[in-house]
Amino acid sequence: MVKKYWLLKSEPDVFSLDDLKNCKNKTTYWDGVRNYQARNYLRDEMKKGDGIFFYYSSSDPMGIFGICEVTKEGYPDHTQFDRKNPHYFPSASPENPVWFMVDIKLIKIFHKPVTLQLIKDNPKLKNMKLIQKGNRLSVMPVLKGEWDEIILMSK
DNA sequence: GCCAACGTTGGC
DNA sequence: GCCAACGTTGGC
């Protein structure tokens, strides 16, 4: 099986890599995704061992700040069943879940983050989904060439 | 804080 | 099934 690569967005004020570092086993579930395309990636395509870039949006600077790994493949996001949760989704039920999540584990926090500006300035990365106009997906695939280039830029 | 881009909702 | 209205995202 070929390893795949992904990018997850988070706002550091909401959930940061330091927060993940402080989780048990440096692992957490990635809940709250409420977009169908992102859901399909989480449910169907992300496999154990896949690599994840951890991206900060609405931060200064914005960019990729570390690496995680998928440790558990898609399963129902329990917050959709919880009336008190802001992500509550009334039409979902445990028998018919709509939203899914994966578990991720912290692998590495970059000493040198790869900022959005650096990504935009690198012609090798001009086709990255991340910088396509209007893209708002919070879960998106990354090509191996893009992954390798960003790893190089983080060193 | 603004606003462009996009996804979702709901009336018809 | 269309589309106007609305809410959200996220870069600036």
mmCIF file with all atom_site columns, C-alpha atoms (C1' of nucleotides) in Angstrom:
data_model
loop_
_atom_site.group_PDB
_atom_site.id
_atom_site.type_symbol
_atom_site.label_atom_id
_atom_site.label_alt_id
_atom_site.label_comp_id
_atom_site.label_asym_id
_atom_site.label_entity_id
_atom_site.label_seq_id
_atom_site.pdbx_PDB_ins_code
_atom_site.Cartn_x
_atom_site.Cartn_y
_atom_site.Cartn_z
_atom_site.occupancy
_atom_site.B_iso_or_equiv
_atom_site.pdbx_formal_charge
_atom_site.auth_seq_id
_atom_site.auth_comp_id
_atom_site.auth_asym_id
_atom_site.auth_atom_id
_atom_site.pdbx_PDB_model_num
ATOM 1   C CA    . MET A 1 1   ? 0.000   0.000  0.000  1.00 0.00 ? 1   MET A CA    1
ATOM 2   C CA    . VAL A 1 2   ? 1.319   3.384  -0.988 1.00 0.00 ? 2   VAL A CA    1
ATOM 3   C CA    . LYS A 1 3   ? 1.614   5.982  1.711  1.00 0.00 ? 3   LYS A CA    1
ATOM 4   C CA    . LYS A 1 4   ? -0.366  9.126  1.036  1.00 0.00 ? 4   LYS A CA    1
ATOM 5   C CA    . TYR A 1 5   ? 0.013   12.668 2.269  1.00 0.00 ? 5   TYR A CA    1
ATOM 6   C CA    . TRP A 1 6   ? -2.431  15.230 3.607  1.00 0.00 ? 6   TRP A CA    1
ATOM 7   C CA    . LEU A 1 7   ? -2.739  18.701 4.982  1.00 0.00 ? 7   LEU A CA    1
ATOM 8   C CA    . LEU A 1 8   ? -4.956  19.581 7.937  1.00 0.00 ? 8   LEU A CA    1
ATOM 9   C CA    . LYS A 1 9   ? -5.811  23.142 8.858  1.00 0.00 ? 9   LYS A CA    1
ATOM 10  C CA    . SER A 1 10  ? -6.211  24.438 12.362 1.00 0.00 ? 10  SER A CA    1
ATOM 11  C CA    . GLU A 1 11  ? -6.241  27.794 14.039 1.00 0.00 ? 11  GLU A CA    1
ATOM 12  C CA    . PRO A 1 12  ? -3.539  27.732 16.701 1.00 0.00 ? 12  PRO A CA    1
ATOM 13  C CA    . ASP A 1 13  ? -5.811  29.595 19.116 1.00 0.00 ? 13  ASP A CA    1
ATOM 14  C CA    . VAL A 1 14  ? -8.269  26.718 18.833 1.00 0.00 ? 14  VAL A CA    1
ATOM 15  C CA    . PHE A 1 15  ? -5.917  23.738 18.668 1.00 0.00 ? 15  PHE A CA    1
ATOM 16  C CA    . SER A 1 16  ? -2.156  23.924 18.291 1.00 0.00 ? 16  SER A CA    1
ATOM 17  C CA    . LEU A 1 17  ? 0.684   21.477 17.956 1.00 0.00 ? 17  LEU A CA    1
ATOM 18  C CA    . ASP A 1 18  ? 1.588   22.216 21.570 1.00 0.00 ? 18  ASP A CA    1
ATOM 19  C CA    . ASP A 1 19  ? -1.929  21.182 22.533 1.00 0.00 ? 19  ASP A CA    1
ATOM 20  C CA    . LEU A 1 20  ? -1.389  17.962 20.601 1.00 0.00 ? 20  LEU A CA    1
ATOM 21  C CA    . LYS A 1 21  ? 1.969   17.437 22.277 1.00 0.00 ? 21  LYS A CA    1
ATOM 22  C CA    . ASN A 1 22  ? 0.181   17.549 25.626 1.00 0.00 ? 22  ASN A CA    1
ATOM 23  C CA    . CYS A 1 23  ? -2.417  14.965 24.618 1.00 0.00 ? 23  CYS A CA    1
ATOM 24  C CA    . LYS A 1 24  ? -2.095  11.404 25.855 1.00 0.00 ? 24  LYS A CA    1
ATOM 25  C CA    . ASN A 1 25  ? 0.320   9.582  23.547 1.00 0.00 ? 25  ASN A CA    1
ATOM 26  C CA    . LYS A 1 26  ? 0.527   12.871 21.609 1.00 0.00 ? 26  LYS A CA    1
ATOM 27  C CA    . THR A 1 27  ? -2.594  11.604 19.869 1.00 0.00 ? 27  THR A CA    1
ATOM 28  C CA    . THR A 1 28  ? -6.045  13.076 19.381 1.00 0.00 ? 28  THR A CA    1
ATOM 29  C CA    . TYR A 1 29  ? -9.178  12.612 17.312 1.00 0.00 ? 29  TYR A CA    1
ATOM 30  C CA    . TRP A 1 30  ? -9.767  15.165 14.570 1.00 0.00 ? 30  TRP A CA    1
ATOM 31  C CA    . ASP A 1 31  ? -13.384 16.110 15.182 1.00 0.00 ? 31  ASP A CA    1
ATOM 32  C CA    . GLY A 1 32  ? -15.660 18.816 13.885 1.00 0.00 ? 32  GLY A CA    1
ATOM 33  C CA    . VAL A 1 33  ? -15.101 18.604 10.128 1.00 0.00 ? 33  VAL A CA    1
ATOM 34  C CA    . ARG A 1 34  ? -18.437 19.503 8.509  1.00 0.00 ? 34  ARG A CA    1
ATOM 35  C CA    . ASN A 1 35  ? -17.645 19.634 4.832  1.00 0.00 ? 35  ASN A CA    1
ATOM 36  C CA    . TYR A 1 36  ? -18.588 16.732 2.576  1.00 0.00 ? 36  TYR A CA    1
ATOM 37  C CA    . GLN A 1 37  ? -15.456 16.629 0.473  1.00 0.00 ? 37  GLN A CA    1
ATOM 38  C CA    . ALA A 1 38  ? -13.251 16.767 3.548  1.00 0.00 ? 38  ALA A CA    1
ATOM 39  C CA    . ARG A 1 39  ? -15.471 14.114 5.127  1.00 0.00 ? 39  ARG A CA    1
ATOM 40  C CA    . ASN A 1 40  ? -14.898 11.814 2.167  1.00 0.00 ? 40  ASN A CA    1
ATOM 41  C CA    . TYR A 1 41  ? -11.143 12.128 2.565  1.00 0.00 ? 41  TYR A CA    1
ATOM 42  C CA    . LEU A 1 42  ? -11.401 11.372 6.279  1.00 0.00 ? 42  LEU A CA    1
ATOM 43  C CA    . ARG A 1 43  ? -13.788 8.477  5.847  1.00 0.00 ? 43  ARG A CA    1
ATOM 44  C CA    . ASP A 1 44  ? -12.503 6.826  2.688  1.00 0.00 ? 44  ASP A CA    1
ATOM 45  C CA    . GLU A 1 45  ? -8.974  7.792  1.818  1.00 0.00 ? 45  GLU A CA    1
ATOM 46  C CA    . MET A 1 46  ? -6.854  8.523  4.855  1.00 0.00 ? 46  MET A CA    1
ATOM 47  C CA    . LYS A 1 47  ? -5.035  5.384  5.901  1.00 0.00 ? 47  LYS A CA    1
ATOM 48  C CA    . LYS A 1 48  ? -3.025  4.437  8.924  1.00 0.00 ? 48  LYS A CA    1
ATOM 49  C CA    . GLY A 1 49  ? 0.549   5.641  8.515  1.00 0.00 ? 49  GLY A CA    1
ATOM 50  C CA    . ASP A 1 50  ? -0.285  8.428  6.053  1.00 0.00 ? 50  ASP A CA    1
ATOM 51  C CA    . GLY A 1 51  ? 1.641   11.658 6.568  1.00 0.00 ? 51  GLY A CA    1
ATOM 52  C CA    . ILE A 1 52  ? -0.035  14.910 7.618  1.00 0.00 ? 52  ILE A CA    1
ATOM 53  C CA    . PHE A 1 53  ? 1.153   18.478 7.408  1.00 0.00 ? 53  PHE A CA    1
ATOM 54  C CA    . PHE A 1 54  ? -0.261  20.563 10.235 1.00 0.00 ? 54  PHE A CA    1
ATOM 55  C CA    . TYR A 1 55  ? -1.211  24.000 8.895  1.00 0.00 ? 55  TYR A CA    1
ATOM 56  C CA    . TYR A 1 56  ? -2.013  27.105 10.921 1.00 0.00 ? 56  TYR A CA    1
ATOM 57  C CA    . SER A 1 57  ? -4.588  29.470 9.449  1.00 0.00 ? 57  SER A CA    1
ATOM 58  C CA    . SER A 1 58  ? -5.448  32.865 10.924 1.00 0.00 ? 58  SER A CA    1
ATOM 59  C CA    . SER A 1 59  ? -2.077  33.033 12.639 1.00 0.00 ? 59  SER A CA    1
ATOM 60  C CA    . ASP A 1 60  ? 1.035   35.140 12.273 1.00 0.00 ? 60  ASP A CA    1
ATOM 61  C CA    . PRO A 1 61  ? 2.628   33.793 10.250 1.00 0.00 ? 61  PRO A CA    1
ATOM 62  C CA    . MET A 1 62  ? 0.377   31.282 8.550  1.00 0.00 ? 62  MET A CA    1
ATOM 63  C CA    . GLY A 1 63  ? 1.989   28.089 7.344  1.00 0.00 ? 63  GLY A CA    1
ATOM 64  C CA    . ILE A 1 64  ? 2.939   24.500 7.980  1.00 0.00 ? 64  ILE A CA    1
ATOM 65  C CA    . PHE A 1 65  ? 4.278   24.067 11.503 1.00 0.00 ? 65  PHE A CA    1
ATOM 66  C CA    . GLY A 1 66  ? 4.744   20.331 11.880 1.00 0.00 ? 66  GLY A CA    1
ATOM 67  C CA    . ILE A 1 67  ? 4.037   16.765 10.922 1.00 0.00 ? 67  ILE A CA    1
ATOM 68  C CA    . CYS A 1 68  ? 1.565   14.208 12.193 1.00 0.00 ? 68  CYS A CA    1
ATOM 69  C CA    . GLU A 1 69  ? 0.569   10.706 11.211 1.00 0.00 ? 69  GLU A CA    1
ATOM 70  C CA    . VAL A 1 70  ? -2.751  8.931  10.871 1.00 0.00 ? 70  VAL A CA    1
ATOM 71  C CA    . THR A 1 71  ? -3.045  6.351  13.669 1.00 0.00 ? 71  THR A CA    1
ATOM 72  C CA    . LYS A 1 72  ? -6.707  5.407  13.292 1.00 0.00 ? 72  LYS A CA    1
ATOM 73  C CA    . GLU A 1 73  ? -8.735  5.381  10.112 1.00 0.00 ? 73  GLU A CA    1
ATOM 74  C CA    . GLY A 1 74  ? -12.128 7.008  9.593  1.00 0.00 ? 74  GLY A CA    1
ATOM 75  C CA    . TYR A 1 75  ? -14.810 6.392  12.205 1.00 0.00 ? 75  TYR A CA    1
ATOM 76  C CA    . PRO A 1 76  ? -17.924 8.340  13.220 1.00 0.00 ? 76  PRO A CA    1
ATOM 77  C CA    . ASP A 1 77  ? -17.333 11.750 14.791 1.00 0.00 ? 77  ASP A CA    1
ATOM 78  C CA    . HIS A 1 78  ? -19.236 11.494 18.080 1.00 0.00 ? 78  HIS A CA    1
ATOM 79  C CA    . THR A 1 79  ? -19.729 15.254 18.353 1.00 0.00 ? 79  THR A CA    1
ATOM 80  C CA    . GLN A 1 80  ? -22.458 15.071 15.671 1.00 0.00 ? 80  GLN A CA    1
ATOM 81  C CA    . PHE A 1 81  ? -24.698 13.191 18.152 1.00 0.00 ? 81  PHE A CA    1
ATOM 82  C CA    . ASP A 1 82  ? -24.144 15.568 21.071 1.00 0.00 ? 82  ASP A CA    1
ATOM 83  C CA    . ARG A 1 83  ? -26.852 18.225 21.450 1.00 0.00 ? 83  ARG A CA    1
ATOM 84  C CA    . LYS A 1 84  ? -24.601 20.346 23.600 1.00 0.00 ? 84  LYS A CA    1
ATOM 85  C CA    . ASN A 1 85  ? -21.750 20.332 21.103 1.00 0.00 ? 85  ASN A CA    1
ATOM 86  C CA    . PRO A 1 86  ? -21.469 23.211 18.648 1.00 0.00 ? 86  PRO A CA    1
ATOM 87  C CA    . HIS A 1 87  ? -20.939 20.612 15.913 1.00 0.00 ? 87  HIS A CA    1
ATOM 88  C CA    . TYR A 1 88  ? -24.211 18.841 16.732 1.00 0.00 ? 88  TYR A CA    1
ATOM 89  C CA    . PHE A 1 89  ? -25.906 17.591 13.550 1.00 0.00 ? 89  PHE A CA    1
ATOM 90  C CA    . PRO A 1 90  ? -29.534 16.683 14.257 1.00 0.00 ? 90  PRO A CA    1
ATOM 91  C CA    . SER A 1 91  ? -30.156 14.527 11.192 1.00 0.00 ? 91  SER A CA    1
ATOM 92  C CA    . ALA A 1 92  ? -27.301 12.163 12.040 1.00 0.00 ? 92  ALA A CA    1
ATOM 93  C CA    . SER A 1 93  ? -27.684 9.122  14.276 1.00 0.00 ? 93  SER A CA    1
ATOM 94  C CA    . PRO A 1 94  ? -25.249 6.460  15.475 1.00 0.00 ? 94  PRO A CA    1
ATOM 95  C CA    . GLU A 1 95  ? -26.924 4.084  12.993 1.00 0.00 ? 95  GLU A CA    1
ATOM 96  C CA    . ASN A 1 96  ? -26.503 6.589  10.175 1.00 0.00 ? 96  ASN A CA    1
ATOM 97  C CA    . PRO A 1 97  ? -23.511 8.782  10.928 1.00 0.00 ? 97  PRO A CA    1
ATOM 98  C CA    . VAL A 1 98  ? -22.835 11.622 8.520  1.00 0.00 ? 98  VAL A CA    1
ATOM 99  C CA    . TRP A 1 99  ? -19.491 12.942 9.759  1.00 0.00 ? 99  TRP A CA    1
ATOM 100 C CA    . PHE A 1 100 ? -16.247 11.088 10.319 1.00 0.00 ? 100 PHE A CA    1
ATOM 101 C CA    . MET A 1 101 ? -12.883 11.646 11.908 1.00 0.00 ? 101 MET A CA    1
ATOM 102 C CA    . VAL A 1 102 ? -9.461  10.057 12.156 1.00 0.00 ? 102 VAL A CA    1
ATOM 103 C CA    . ASP A 1 103 ? -6.914  9.918  14.951 1.00 0.00 ? 103 ASP A CA    1
ATOM 104 C CA    . ILE A 1 104 ? -3.633  11.719 14.465 1.00 0.00 ? 104 ILE A CA    1
ATOM 105 C CA    . LYS A 1 105 ? -0.355  11.565 16.332 1.00 0.00 ? 105 LYS A CA    1
ATOM 106 C CA    . LEU A 1 106 ? 2.304   14.251 16.592 1.00 0.00 ? 106 LEU A CA    1
ATOM 107 C CA    . ILE A 1 107 ? 5.511   13.279 14.826 1.00 0.00 ? 107 ILE A CA    1
ATOM 108 C CA    . LYS A 1 108 ? 7.442   16.517 14.698 1.00 0.00 ? 108 LYS A CA    1
ATOM 109 C CA    . ILE A 1 109 ? 7.173   20.237 15.293 1.00 0.00 ? 109 ILE A CA    1
ATOM 110 C CA    . PHE A 1 110 ? 9.267   22.154 12.770 1.00 0.00 ? 110 PHE A CA    1
ATOM 111 C CA    . HIS A 1 111 ? 12.088  24.309 14.133 1.00 0.00 ? 111 HIS A CA    1
ATOM 112 C CA    . LYS A 1 112 ? 11.620  26.321 10.973 1.00 0.00 ? 112 LYS A CA    1
ATOM 113 C CA    . PRO A 1 113 ? 7.973   26.534 9.901  1.00 0.00 ? 113 PRO A CA    1
ATOM 114 C CA    . VAL A 1 114 ? 7.265   26.650 6.191  1.00 0.00 ? 114 VAL A CA    1
ATOM 115 C CA    . THR A 1 115 ? 5.158   29.772 5.895  1.00 0.00 ? 115 THR A CA    1
ATOM 116 C CA    . LEU A 1 116 ? 2.382   30.375 3.407  1.00 0.00 ? 116 LEU A CA    1
ATOM 117 C CA    . GLN A 1 117 ? 4.515   33.104 1.865  1.00 0.00 ? 117 GLN A CA    1
ATOM 118 C CA    . LEU A 1 118 ? 7.438   30.714 1.307  1.00 0.00 ? 118 LEU A CA    1
ATOM 119 C CA    . ILE A 1 119 ? 5.072   28.184 -0.238 1.00 0.00 ? 119 ILE A CA    1
ATOM 120 C CA    . LYS A 1 120 ? 3.667   30.821 -2.598 1.00 0.00 ? 120 LYS A CA    1
ATOM 121 C CA    . ASP A 1 121 ? 7.159   31.953 -3.506 1.00 0.00 ? 121 ASP A CA    1
ATOM 122 C CA    . ASN A 1 122 ? 8.339   28.439 -4.453 1.00 0.00 ? 122 ASN A CA    1
ATOM 123 C CA    . PRO A 1 123 ? 7.570   27.698 -8.116 1.00 0.00 ? 123 PRO A CA    1
ATOM 124 C CA    . LYS A 1 124 ? 7.771   23.949 -7.427 1.00 0.00 ? 124 LYS A CA    1
ATOM 125 C CA    . LEU A 1 125 ? 4.718   24.327 -5.197 1.00 0.00 ? 125 LEU A CA    1
ATOM 126 C CA    . LYS A 1 126 ? 2.605   26.472 -7.474 1.00 0.00 ? 126 LYS A CA    1
ATOM 127 C CA    . ASN A 1 127 ? 0.071   23.694 -8.047 1.00 0.00 ? 127 ASN A CA    1
ATOM 128 C CA    . MET A 1 128 ? -0.534  22.935 -4.375 1.00 0.00 ? 128 MET A CA    1
ATOM 129 C CA    . LYS A 1 129 ? -4.214  22.766 -3.529 1.00 0.00 ? 129 LYS A CA    1
ATOM 130 C CA    . LEU A 1 130 ? -3.526  24.924 -0.518 1.00 0.00 ? 130 LEU A CA    1
ATOM 131 C CA    . ILE A 1 131 ? -2.826  28.002 -2.598 1.00 0.00 ? 131 ILE A CA    1
ATOM 132 C CA    . GLN A 1 132 ? -5.468  27.557 -5.275 1.00 0.00 ? 132 GLN A CA    1
ATOM 133 C CA    . LYS A 1 133 ? -7.852  30.497 -5.310 1.00 0.00 ? 133 LYS A CA    1
ATOM 134 C CA    . GLY A 1 134 ? -10.883 30.122 -3.134 1.00 0.00 ? 134 GLY A CA    1
ATOM 135 C CA    . ASN A 1 135 ? -9.850  26.838 -1.593 1.00 0.00 ? 135 ASN A CA    1
ATOM 136 C CA    . ARG A 1 136 ? -11.309 26.519 1.863  1.00 0.00 ? 136 ARG A CA    1
ATOM 137 C CA    . LEU A 1 137 ? -10.995 22.793 2.461  1.00 0.00 ? 137 LEU A CA    1
ATOM 138 C CA    . SER A 1 138 ? -9.695  21.955 5.919  1.00 0.00 ? 138 SER A CA    1
ATOM 139 C CA    . VAL A 1 139 ? -8.547  18.487 4.821  1.00 0.00 ? 139 VAL A CA    1
ATOM 140 C CA    . MET A 1 140 ? -6.767  18.130 1.498  1.00 0.00 ? 140 MET A CA    1
ATOM 141 C CA    . PRO A 1 141 ? -4.365  15.790 -0.262 1.00 0.00 ? 141 PRO A CA    1
ATOM 142 C CA    . VAL A 1 142 ? -0.708  16.666 -0.785 1.00 0.00 ? 142 VAL A CA    1
ATOM 143 C CA    . LEU A 1 143 ? 1.398   15.136 -3.558 1.00 0.00 ? 143 LEU A CA    1
ATOM 144 C CA    . LYS A 1 144 ? 4.590   13.286 -2.679 1.00 0.00 ? 144 LYS A CA    1
ATOM 145 C CA    . GLY A 1 145 ? 6.687   15.801 -4.608 1.00 0.00 ? 145 GLY A CA    1
ATOM 146 C CA    . GLU A 1 146 ? 5.114   18.634 -2.630 1.00 0.00 ? 146 GLU A CA    1
ATOM 147 C CA    . TRP A 1 147 ? 5.631   16.762 0.619  1.00 0.00 ? 147 TRP A CA    1
ATOM 148 C CA    . ASP A 1 148 ? 9.317   16.180 -0.084 1.00 0.00 ? 148 ASP A CA    1
ATOM 149 C CA    . GLU A 1 149 ? 9.877   19.794 -1.120 1.00 0.00 ? 149 GLU A CA    1
ATOM 150 C CA    . ILE A 1 150 ? 8.275   21.167 2.042  1.00 0.00 ? 150 ILE A CA    1
ATOM 151 C CA    . ILE A 1 151 ? 10.304  18.785 4.207  1.00 0.00 ? 151 ILE A CA    1
ATOM 152 C CA    . LEU A 1 152 ? 13.429  20.171 2.538  1.00 0.00 ? 152 LEU A CA    1
ATOM 153 C CA    . MET A 1 153 ? 12.253  23.741 3.174  1.00 0.00 ? 153 MET A CA    1
ATOM 154 C CA    . SER A 1 154 ? 11.741  23.010 6.871  1.00 0.00 ? 154 SER A CA    1
ATOM 155 C CA    . LYS A 1 155 ? 15.415  22.122 7.323  1.00 0.00 ? 155 LYS A CA    1
ATOM 156 C "C1'" . DG  B 2 1   ? -12.135 44.329 10.677 1.00 0.00 ? 1   DG  B "C1'" 1
ATOM 157 C "C1'" . DC  B 2 2   ? -13.054 43.663 5.840  1.00 0.00 ? 2   DC  B "C1'" 1
ATOM 158 C "C1'" . DC  B 2 3   ? -14.567 41.087 2.190  1.00 0.00 ? 3   DC  B "C1'" 1
ATOM 159 C "C1'" . DA  B 2 4   ? -14.142 37.542 -1.691 1.00 0.00 ? 4   DA  B "C1'" 1
ATOM 160 C "C1'" . DA  B 2 5   ? -15.089 32.938 -2.352 1.00 0.00 ? 5   DA  B "C1'" 1
ATOM 161 C "C1'" . DC  B 2 6   ? -17.531 29.200 -1.368 1.00 0.00 ? 6   DC  B "C1'" 1
ATOM 162 C "C1'" . DG  B 2 7   ? -21.013 25.785 0.714  1.00 0.00 ? 7   DG  B "C1'" 1
ATOM 163 C "C1'" . DT  B 2 8   ? -25.555 25.153 2.523  1.00 0.00 ? 8   DT  B "C1'" 1
ATOM 164 C "C1'" . DT  B 2 9   ? -30.359 26.073 3.163  1.00 0.00 ? 9   DT  B "C1'" 1
ATOM 165 C "C1'" . DG  B 2 10  ? -34.980 26.631 1.992  1.00 0.00 ? 10  DG  B "C1'" 1
ATOM 166 C "C1'" . DG  B 2 11  ? -38.789 28.791 -0.673 1.00 0.00 ? 11  DG  B "C1'" 1
ATOM 167 C "C1'" . DC  B 2 12  ? -40.785 28.357 -4.915 1.00 0.00 ? 12  DC  B "C1'" 1
ATOM 168 C "C1'" . DG  C 2 1   ? -34.139 21.755 -9.697 1.00 0.00 ? 1   DG  C "C1'" 1
ATOM 169 C "C1'" . DC  C 2 2   ? -33.159 26.663 -9.422 1.00 0.00 ? 2   DC  C "C1'" 1
ATOM 170 C "C1'" . DC  C 2 3   ? -31.261 30.333 -7.056 1.00 0.00 ? 3   DC  C "C1'" 1
ATOM 171 C "C1'" . DA  C 2 4   ? -31.346 34.123 -3.485 1.00 0.00 ? 4   DA  C "C1'" 1
ATOM 172 C "C1'" . DA  C 2 5   ? -30.066 34.592 1.059  1.00 0.00 ? 5   DA  C "C1'" 1
ATOM 173 C "C1'" . DC  C 2 6   ? -27.232 33.474 4.510  1.00 0.00 ? 6   DC  C "C1'" 1
ATOM 174 C "C1'" . DG  C 2 7   ? -23.218 31.741 7.208  1.00 0.00 ? 7   DG  C "C1'" 1
ATOM 175 C "C1'" . DT  C 2 8   ? -18.406 30.496 7.259  1.00 0.00 ? 8   DT  C "C1'" 1
ATOM 176 C "C1'" . DT  C 2 9   ? -13.598 30.470 6.010  1.00 0.00 ? 9   DT  C "C1'" 1
ATOM 177 C "C1'" . DG  C 2 10  ? -9.383  32.528 5.819  1.00 0.00 ? 10  DG  C "C1'" 1
ATOM 178 C "C1'" . DG  C 2 11  ? -6.101  35.786 3.591  1.00 0.00 ? 11  DG  C "C1'" 1
ATOM 179 C "C1'" . DC  C 2 12  ? -5.156  40.482 3.762  1.00 0.00 ? 12  DC  C "C1'" 1
#
